[in-house]
Amino acid sequence: MARIVIVSNRVPIPKARVTAAGGLAVALRDLLVPGSMWFGWSGRLSDEPSLQPALVEARGVTYATIDLTREAHRAFYVGFANGALWPLLHFRLGLMHFRREDYAGYLEVNATFAAALGNVLQPDDTVWAHDYHLLPLGRLLRKQGFTGPLGFFLHVPFVPPSMLEAMPVARELVADLCSYDVVGFQTEEHAIDFRDCAHRLLGATVEGEYVRLNGRRTRVFADPIGIDARSFAEEAERSVGDKLVQRVFGSLSGRALAIGVDRMDYSKGLPNRFEAYGRLLERYPEHRSQISFLQICPRSREEVDEYRKLRAELDRLTGRINGRFSEFDWTPLRYSTRAAPRATLAGLYRIARVGVVTPLRDGMNLVAKEFIAAQPDEDPGVLVLSKFAGAAQDLGEALIVNPFDPDAIADAIHQALTMPLEERRERQVALKAKVFEATASAYCQRFLDALGTSMPALQAA
Ligand code: GDG
């Protein structure tokens, strides 16, 4: 039987999932039926990695992983993927560090992935590759003779041609994506930017959603990712009783909770957010001692210099805000770099009066959707959302802000804290309807439809 084979840099083997902050396993849950396969890096470094993937079976799904050498991983992951591609695709040219040897390592790891995957792939499999680590994988699989349906989804934003051209290997990367049958982006804007790049940089022909290059046709479309809103809402309701959530609730002593939840990443706009919170307390003194801001930001990518610098900056800003505004019985800003269990997170969203989601750029941002799903209908909180998160395309009833303007964020938090119940309910009804409709399942279904593959549950029926 034809299988769906998911490929991503890291593989969330179920027992490891407990500590993982990323949501890909949740988003793709509908595809993880018996018989499917997930392929990627094991997370281990070894001197002589085998091209024969290690196979682990869990609930009928095969997790196939390979090790990488330390040097290849450094060039691929730290160097090119996160040192060059991530900043470029988040519009941060000043942080892009391109080195030819890193790009060579990126290609080498993609070639290793293709060769190892080739050892377990069957001719009628459908391959769905994920994210900026794997742009060349499709081309390399085709070169090896794989002829099955081949799709790629980019979780992060895409940039217009004038910006992409700063990447010395821009043409190669765009051509690589044109080797897939289907390429999905989070928003229509990113899909349009990619088609423009294919036309401007490579002279490809664009016909509606299709890009034609060297006789091949690729469908390039927007497929916004969603969450399993129903089960997340149930989890949030259940978790309000969770011990940790209750402790946080008790510690508020009736104050309003504002919450931010982000991997510690410079794309998430954390320094601006902290500065905005300082401005709020400065310009709207009535909120002093009446609000508590909790920022959960698990550390990530600490191998990359920029991420270490960010942490030092956030430590400094937290100290400054708390030093300036704290009272003996009130700490304005609580900031934790530890990951919270998912259930606790759901409960914390539910008791929060304001969700603050202000990335400078974000492909989608699932936290915005989780916050909405978790809110109680009778007395909902308010979402403050960056106009540069993909989520803002759909969630227009949130308080939409420009994340580069700390005063605008401060005004929006003030508006959220003082918004009448009736208006909060109206906004929540509209937002909730959208989050419950644009589910993770709908996202998978649209992508497989585009690839001409049926959803696994339908195959079984
Ligand atoms: C990329 C794109 C796109 C965070 N802290 C904890 C925790 N999380 C969870 C959140 C959410 C997930 O991690 C983060 O997802 P985001 O969408 O916000 O951001 P990225 O990690 O940057 O993801 C992004 C996404 O891919 C999907 O396509 O939306 O634009 O950048 O689910 O809740 N989870 C737990 N503890 C934490 O402390 N358990």
mmCIF file of C-alpha atoms in Angstrom, residues 85-232:
data_model
loop_
_atom_site.group_PDB
_atom_site.id
_atom_site.type_symbol
_atom_site.label_atom_id
_atom_site.label_comp_id
_atom_site.label_asym_id
_atom_site.label_seq_id
_atom_site.Cartn_x
_atom_site.Cartn_y
_atom_site.Cartn_z
ATOM 1 C CA LEU A 85 18.585 30.902 5.815
ATOM 2 C CA TRP A 86 16.663 31.574 9.029
ATOM 3 C CA PRO A 87 17.679 35.259 9.286
ATOM 4 C CA LEU A 88 17.194 35.806 5.539
ATOM 5 C CA LEU A 89 13.703 34.306 5.546
ATOM 6 C CA HIS A 90 12.823 36.439 8.592
ATOM 7 C CA PHE A 91 13.875 39.643 6.788
ATOM 8 C CA ARG A 92 17.047 40.065 8.904
ATOM 9 C CA LEU A 93 19.751 40.504 6.281
ATOM 10 C CA GLY A 94 22.076 42.066 8.847
ATOM 11 C CA LEU A 95 22.151 38.769 10.765
ATOM 12 C CA MET A 96 22.724 36.583 7.689
ATOM 13 C CA HIS A 97 26.173 34.965 7.750
ATOM 14 C CA PHE A 98 26.811 33.210 4.444
ATOM 15 C CA ARG A 99 29.876 31.016 4.021
ATOM 16 C CA ARG A 100 30.458 28.758 1.042
ATOM 17 C CA GLU A 101 31.689 25.923 3.240
ATOM 18 C CA ASP A 102 28.438 26.027 5.244
ATOM 19 C CA TYR A 103 26.400 25.809 2.055
ATOM 20 C CA ALA A 104 28.547 22.858 0.945
ATOM 21 C CA GLY A 105 27.790 21.175 4.296
ATOM 22 C CA TYR A 106 24.068 21.917 3.838
ATOM 23 C CA LEU A 107 24.117 20.219 0.433
ATOM 24 C CA GLU A 108 26.108 17.318 1.840
ATOM 25 C CA VAL A 109 23.599 16.663 4.634
ATOM 26 C CA ASN A 110 20.715 16.879 2.174
ATOM 27 C CA ALA A 111 22.531 14.372 -0.060
ATOM 28 C CA THR A 112 23.037 12.100 2.970
ATOM 29 C CA PHE A 113 19.319 12.392 3.781
ATOM 30 C CA ALA A 114 18.394 11.525 0.186
ATOM 31 C CA ALA A 115 20.747 8.525 0.069
ATOM 32 C CA ALA A 116 19.596 7.135 3.425
ATOM 33 C CA LEU A 117 15.942 7.781 2.642
ATOM 34 C CA GLY A 118 16.466 6.022 -0.694
ATOM 35 C CA ASN A 119 17.357 2.892 1.302
ATOM 36 C CA VAL A 120 13.898 2.713 2.869
ATOM 37 C CA LEU A 121 11.699 4.413 0.251
ATOM 38 C CA GLN A 122 9.251 2.426 -1.894
ATOM 39 C CA PRO A 123 8.432 3.559 -5.435
ATOM 40 C CA ASP A 124 4.774 4.354 -4.712
ATOM 41 C CA ASP A 125 5.413 6.315 -1.491
ATOM 42 C CA THR A 126 4.318 9.933 -1.155
ATOM 43 C CA VAL A 127 7.093 12.093 0.305
ATOM 44 C CA TRP A 128 6.282 15.268 2.248
ATOM 45 C CA ALA A 129 9.386 17.242 3.303
ATOM 46 C CA HIS A 130 9.253 20.031 5.876
ATOM 47 C CA ASP A 131 11.020 23.319 6.277
ATOM 48 C CA TYR A 132 14.083 25.323 5.317
ATOM 49 C CA HIS A 133 16.572 22.613 6.278
ATOM 50 C CA LEU A 134 15.493 20.516 3.309
ATOM 51 C CA LEU A 135 15.105 22.804 0.286
ATOM 52 C CA PRO A 136 17.362 20.651 -2.005
ATOM 53 C CA LEU A 137 16.035 17.253 -0.876
ATOM 54 C CA GLY A 138 13.409 16.934 -3.620
ATOM 55 C CA ARG A 139 15.922 17.556 -6.413
ATOM 56 C CA LEU A 140 18.295 14.995 -4.913
ATOM 57 C CA LEU A 141 15.547 12.366 -4.573
ATOM 58 C CA ARG A 142 14.527 12.917 -8.203
ATOM 59 C CA LYS A 143 18.167 12.548 -9.233
ATOM 60 C CA GLN A 144 18.196 9.165 -7.509
ATOM 61 C CA GLY A 145 15.227 8.141 -9.647
ATOM 62 C CA PHE A 146 12.338 8.579 -7.192
ATOM 63 C CA THR A 147 9.180 9.249 -9.234
ATOM 64 C CA GLY A 148 6.414 9.307 -6.594
ATOM 65 C CA PRO A 149 4.532 12.435 -5.442
ATOM 66 C CA LEU A 150 6.903 14.867 -3.786
ATOM 67 C CA GLY A 151 5.784 17.812 -1.658
ATOM 68 C CA PHE A 152 7.455 20.485 0.455
ATOM 69 C CA PHE A 153 6.044 22.838 3.075
ATOM 70 C CA LEU A 154 7.876 25.916 4.335
ATOM 71 C CA HIS A 155 6.959 26.718 7.953
ATOM 72 C CA VAL A 156 8.755 30.057 7.992
ATOM 73 C CA PRO A 157 8.050 33.159 5.855
ATOM 74 C CA PHE A 158 9.363 33.682 2.326
ATOM 75 C CA VAL A 159 10.887 36.939 1.056
ATOM 76 C CA PRO A 160 10.461 39.065 -2.084
ATOM 77 C CA PRO A 161 13.053 38.820 -4.904
ATOM 78 C CA SER A 162 14.890 42.007 -3.917
ATOM 79 C CA MET A 163 15.699 40.456 -0.562
ATOM 80 C CA LEU A 164 16.299 36.877 -1.700
ATOM 81 C CA GLU A 165 18.912 38.124 -4.142
ATOM 82 C CA ALA A 166 21.185 38.961 -1.189
ATOM 83 C CA MET A 167 21.651 35.202 -0.745
ATOM 84 C CA PRO A 168 24.539 34.219 -3.035
ATOM 85 C CA VAL A 169 22.910 30.865 -3.867
ATOM 86 C CA ALA A 170 19.383 32.216 -4.266
ATOM 87 C CA ARG A 171 18.958 30.823 -7.803
ATOM 88 C CA GLU A 172 19.992 27.342 -6.739
ATOM 89 C CA LEU A 173 17.554 27.388 -3.811
ATOM 90 C CA VAL A 174 14.609 28.540 -5.922
ATOM 91 C CA ALA A 175 15.422 25.944 -8.589
ATOM 92 C CA ASP A 176 15.586 23.288 -5.856
ATOM 93 C CA LEU A 177 12.062 24.090 -4.730
ATOM 94 C CA CYS A 178 10.886 23.841 -8.342
ATOM 95 C CA SER A 179 11.875 20.136 -8.263
ATOM 96 C CA TYR A 180 8.930 19.374 -5.979
ATOM 97 C CA ASP A 181 5.428 18.719 -7.345
ATOM 98 C CA VAL A 182 3.831 20.873 -4.675
ATOM 99 C CA VAL A 183 5.302 23.643 -2.549
ATOM 100 C CA GLY A 184 3.171 25.022 0.292
ATOM 101 C CA PHE A 185 3.558 28.320 2.154
ATOM 102 C CA GLN A 186 1.826 29.670 5.248
ATOM 103 C CA THR A 187 0.234 32.651 3.484
ATOM 104 C CA GLU A 188 -0.728 33.825 0.029
ATOM 105 C CA GLU A 189 1.840 36.639 0.308
ATOM 106 C CA HIS A 190 4.701 34.135 0.683
ATOM 107 C CA ALA A 191 3.402 32.023 -2.214
ATOM 108 C CA ILE A 192 3.265 35.142 -4.410
ATOM 109 C CA ASP A 193 6.801 36.133 -3.349
ATOM 110 C CA PHE A 194 8.095 32.679 -4.271
ATOM 111 C CA ARG A 195 6.446 32.741 -7.706
ATOM 112 C CA ASP A 196 7.945 36.207 -8.263
ATOM 113 C CA CYS A 197 11.392 34.888 -7.305
ATOM 114 C CA ALA A 198 11.064 31.929 -9.691
ATOM 115 C CA HIS A 199 10.128 34.329 -12.492
ATOM 116 C CA ARG A 200 12.658 37.088 -11.755
ATOM 117 C CA LEU A 201 15.659 34.966 -10.802
ATOM 118 C CA LEU A 202 15.203 31.981 -13.129
ATOM 119 C CA GLY A 203 12.863 33.168 -15.878
ATOM 120 C CA ALA A 204 10.280 30.554 -14.890
ATOM 121 C CA THR A 205 6.777 30.912 -16.331
ATOM 122 C CA VAL A 206 4.003 31.547 -13.842
ATOM 123 C CA GLU A 207 0.480 30.368 -14.746
ATOM 124 C CA GLY A 208 -1.909 31.030 -11.849
ATOM 125 C CA GLU A 209 -0.625 28.934 -8.927
ATOM 126 C CA TYR A 210 1.751 26.980 -11.162
ATOM 127 C CA VAL A 211 5.416 27.637 -11.828
ATOM 128 C CA ARG A 212 6.914 26.050 -14.939
ATOM 129 C CA LEU A 213 10.676 25.568 -15.136
ATOM 130 C CA ASN A 214 12.649 23.299 -17.499
ATOM 131 C CA GLY A 215 9.493 21.474 -18.580
ATOM 132 C CA ARG A 216 8.416 20.692 -14.974
ATOM 133 C CA ARG A 217 5.333 22.149 -13.334
ATOM 134 C CA THR A 218 5.163 22.897 -9.612
ATOM 135 C CA ARG A 219 2.028 23.954 -7.783
ATOM 136 C CA VAL A 220 2.875 26.785 -5.385
ATOM 137 C CA PHE A 221 0.067 27.570 -2.982
ATOM 138 C CA ALA A 222 -0.878 28.862 0.464
ATOM 139 C CA ASP A 223 -1.809 26.203 2.990
ATOM 140 C CA PRO A 224 -1.999 27.894 6.418
ATOM 141 C CA ILE A 225 -1.175 25.511 9.257
ATOM 142 C CA GLY A 226 -3.674 25.106 12.093
ATOM 143 C CA ILE A 227 -4.007 23.448 15.485
ATOM 144 C CA ASP A 228 -6.271 20.753 16.861
ATOM 145 C CA ALA A 229 -8.383 23.450 18.517
ATOM 146 C CA ARG A 230 -11.021 21.195 20.028
ATOM 147 C CA SER A 231 -8.621 19.003 21.950
ATOM 148 C CA PHE A 232 -6.478 22.000 22.949
#
